[in-house]
Amino acid sequence: MRDEPVLRLRVKLSADFAMGPGKADILDGIARTGSISAAGRALGMSYRRAWSLVEAMNAAFAAPVVETSRGGAEGGGARLSDTGEAVLALYRRMQEEALAATEGSRADMATMLGDLSDDA
Amino acid sequence: MRDEPVLRLRVKLSADFAMGPGKADILDGIARTGSISAAGRALGMSYRRAWSLVEAMNAAFAAPVVETSRGGAEGGGARLSDTGEAVLALYRRMQEEALAATEGSRADMATMLGDLSDDA
DNA sequence: CATCGTTATGCATGGACAAACATAACGACG
DNA sequence: CGTCGTTATGTTTGTCCATGCATAACGATG
């Protein structure tokens, strides 16, 4: 599952923080599942790591991207803040923009591939 | 040395081959230095790895991207083939295209950063 | 024909990073 | 007030990948 996209981009936003596919996937997973642990499971990633990525993002942005709650009947959960929604939307948009902008170049490069590469 | 660029992109060209910053750097290094080992040294990367990346690229494309020679007074060397030149140029172009296309989105995302992130 | 720096390749070691495991705290609700 | 699944965090285990080391072949040139 989750075959990696044709174009992966990693955006360096500051000296020690970058936004990449992994963090975007986590945001997406949390939005869909309502919890960090479920998102981690869905992505085949350990909870530890999923939580670490969330922590990194929350620390990097001015406002937290993920809001969490502990306890309760369901044990707790997590959801995207407005900032989180915006960050995810912007990352997706960047991906689309990059994909579209490089369409010609990628096609040109693809023509140079050998026959062994384009199967399967 | 060699601070990573603002935008790194990795282009999946086939099921088992992708072009990323590392391979592009190697091509660039070989073009500049005239040998795989010198390029590796310049990039702070082991010869073993540099050579592996070259091997992977040579295998993936229809024509080799790097042509090598052994022996001789200088011990040998390596240089980019026409295909290699083209691949490098295309990758650079893609990078520029992606950078330009995402300019607005990146700026928008940057505005959401916290104060701790934009120093240094 | 000895020398030299390079390509080319195998193999062992190590270090970074992720997974796995272990706990604790939390709090709505039955 | 016991239960439950989740957040939160420390610690250990594993695994992958790069590095490092070692070695061979190469061939123009002196």
mmCIF file of N, CA and C (backbone and C1' of nucleotides) in Angstrom, chain B residues 36-37 47-48 51 68 70 75, chain C residues 4-11:
data_model
loop_
_atom_site.group_PDB
_atom_site.id
_atom_site.type_symbol
_atom_site.label_atom_id
_atom_site.label_comp_id
_atom_site.label_asym_id
_atom_site.label_seq_id
_atom_site.Cartn_x
_atom_site.Cartn_y
_atom_site.Cartn_z
ATOM 1 N N ILE B 36 35.409 9.991 -10.756
ATOM 2 C CA ILE B 36 34.424 9.588 -9.753
ATOM 3 C C ILE B 36 34.984 9.797 -8.362
ATOM 4 N N SER B 37 36.226 9.422 -8.179
ATOM 5 C CA SER B 37 36.804 9.513 -6.841
ATOM 6 C C SER B 37 36.953 10.961 -6.400
ATOM 7 N N TYR B 47 33.971 6.824 -2.039
ATOM 8 C CA TYR B 47 34.064 6.419 -3.446
ATOM 9 C C TYR B 47 33.088 5.287 -3.730
ATOM 10 N N ARG B 48 33.012 4.365 -2.767
ATOM 11 C CA ARG B 48 32.114 3.224 -2.913
ATOM 12 C C ARG B 48 30.709 3.663 -3.270
ATOM 13 N N TRP B 51 30.433 5.550 -6.691
ATOM 14 C CA TRP B 51 30.468 4.611 -7.804
ATOM 15 C C TRP B 51 29.141 3.847 -7.923
ATOM 16 N N THR B 68 33.807 5.905 -18.357
ATOM 17 C CA THR B 68 35.009 5.835 -17.536
ATOM 18 C C THR B 68 36.178 5.251 -18.331
ATOM 19 N N ARG B 70 40.173 3.464 -17.526
ATOM 20 C CA ARG B 70 41.121 3.002 -16.508
ATOM 21 C C ARG B 70 42.545 3.065 -17.046
ATOM 22 N N GLY B 75 45.974 7.638 -14.356
ATOM 23 C CA GLY B 75 45.252 6.575 -13.657
ATOM 24 C C GLY B 75 43.899 6.275 -14.251
ATOM 25 P P DC C 4 55.251 5.696 -7.421
ATOM 26 O "O5'" DC C 4 53.946 6.476 -7.860
ATOM 27 C "C5'" DC C 4 53.936 7.264 -9.056
ATOM 28 C "C4'" DC C 4 52.514 7.354 -9.570
ATOM 29 C "C3'" DC C 4 51.476 7.310 -8.447
ATOM 30 O "O3'" DC C 4 50.898 8.593 -8.307
ATOM 31 C "C1'" DC C 4 50.893 5.859 -10.288
ATOM 32 P P DG C 5 49.900 8.917 -7.085
ATOM 33 O "O5'" DG C 5 48.487 8.863 -7.822
ATOM 34 C "C5'" DG C 5 48.208 9.798 -8.854
ATOM 35 C "C4'" DG C 5 46.910 9.419 -9.533
ATOM 36 C "C3'" DG C 5 45.682 9.414 -8.616
ATOM 37 O "O3'" DG C 5 44.558 9.862 -9.350
ATOM 38 C "C1'" DG C 5 45.993 7.264 -9.502
ATOM 39 P P DT C 6 43.168 10.190 -8.644
ATOM 40 O "O5'" DT C 6 42.128 9.274 -9.392
ATOM 41 C "C5'" DT C 6 42.108 9.219 -10.823
ATOM 42 C "C4'" DT C 6 41.679 7.856 -11.289
ATOM 43 C "C3'" DT C 6 40.372 7.327 -10.706
ATOM 44 O "O3'" DT C 6 39.287 7.654 -11.560
ATOM 45 C "C1'" DT C 6 42.037 5.615 -11.022
ATOM 46 P P DT C 7 37.826 7.199 -11.069
ATOM 47 O "O5'" DT C 7 37.628 5.714 -11.652
ATOM 48 C "C5'" DT C 7 37.619 5.499 -13.058
ATOM 49 C "C4'" DT C 7 37.614 4.009 -13.332
ATOM 50 C "C3'" DT C 7 36.326 3.281 -12.948
ATOM 51 O "O3'" DT C 7 36.006 2.335 -13.965
ATOM 52 C "C1'" DT C 7 38.150 2.276 -11.849
ATOM 53 P P DA C 8 34.530 1.694 -13.942
ATOM 54 O "O5'" DA C 8 34.689 0.435 -12.987
ATOM 55 C "C5'" DA C 8 35.566 -0.625 -13.376
ATOM 56 C "C4'" DA C 8 35.634 -1.685 -12.286
ATOM 57 C "C3'" DA C 8 34.299 -2.038 -11.613
ATOM 58 O "O3'" DA C 8 34.088 -3.430 -11.770
ATOM 59 C "C1'" DA C 8 35.991 -1.765 -10.004
ATOM 60 P P DT C 9 32.618 -4.051 -11.517
ATOM 61 O "O5'" DT C 9 32.803 -4.712 -10.095
ATOM 62 C "C5'" DT C 9 33.888 -5.638 -9.907
ATOM 63 C "C4'" DT C 9 34.052 -5.931 -8.444
ATOM 64 C "C3'" DT C 9 32.760 -6.066 -7.636
ATOM 65 O "O3'" DT C 9 32.611 -7.425 -7.267
ATOM 66 C "C1'" DT C 9 34.457 -4.983 -6.422
ATOM 67 P P DG C 10 31.357 -7.944 -6.425
ATOM 68 O "O5'" DG C 10 32.084 -8.472 -5.093
ATOM 69 C "C5'" DG C 10 33.296 -9.200 -5.202
ATOM 70 C "C4'" DG C 10 33.927 -9.364 -3.834
ATOM 71 C "C3'" DG C 10 32.940 -9.733 -2.711
ATOM 72 O "O3'" DG C 10 33.509 -10.746 -1.893
ATOM 73 C "C1'" DG C 10 34.112 -7.758 -2.130
ATOM 74 P P DC C 11 32.602 -11.466 -0.818
ATOM 75 O "O5'" DC C 11 33.053 -10.721 0.519
ATOM 76 C "C5'" DC C 11 34.448 -10.595 0.826
ATOM 77 C "C4'" DC C 11 34.633 -9.798 2.100
ATOM 78 C "C3'" DC C 11 33.589 -10.080 3.187
ATOM 79 O "O3'" DC C 11 34.250 -10.166 4.437
ATOM 80 C "C1'" DC C 11 33.682 -7.780 2.753
#
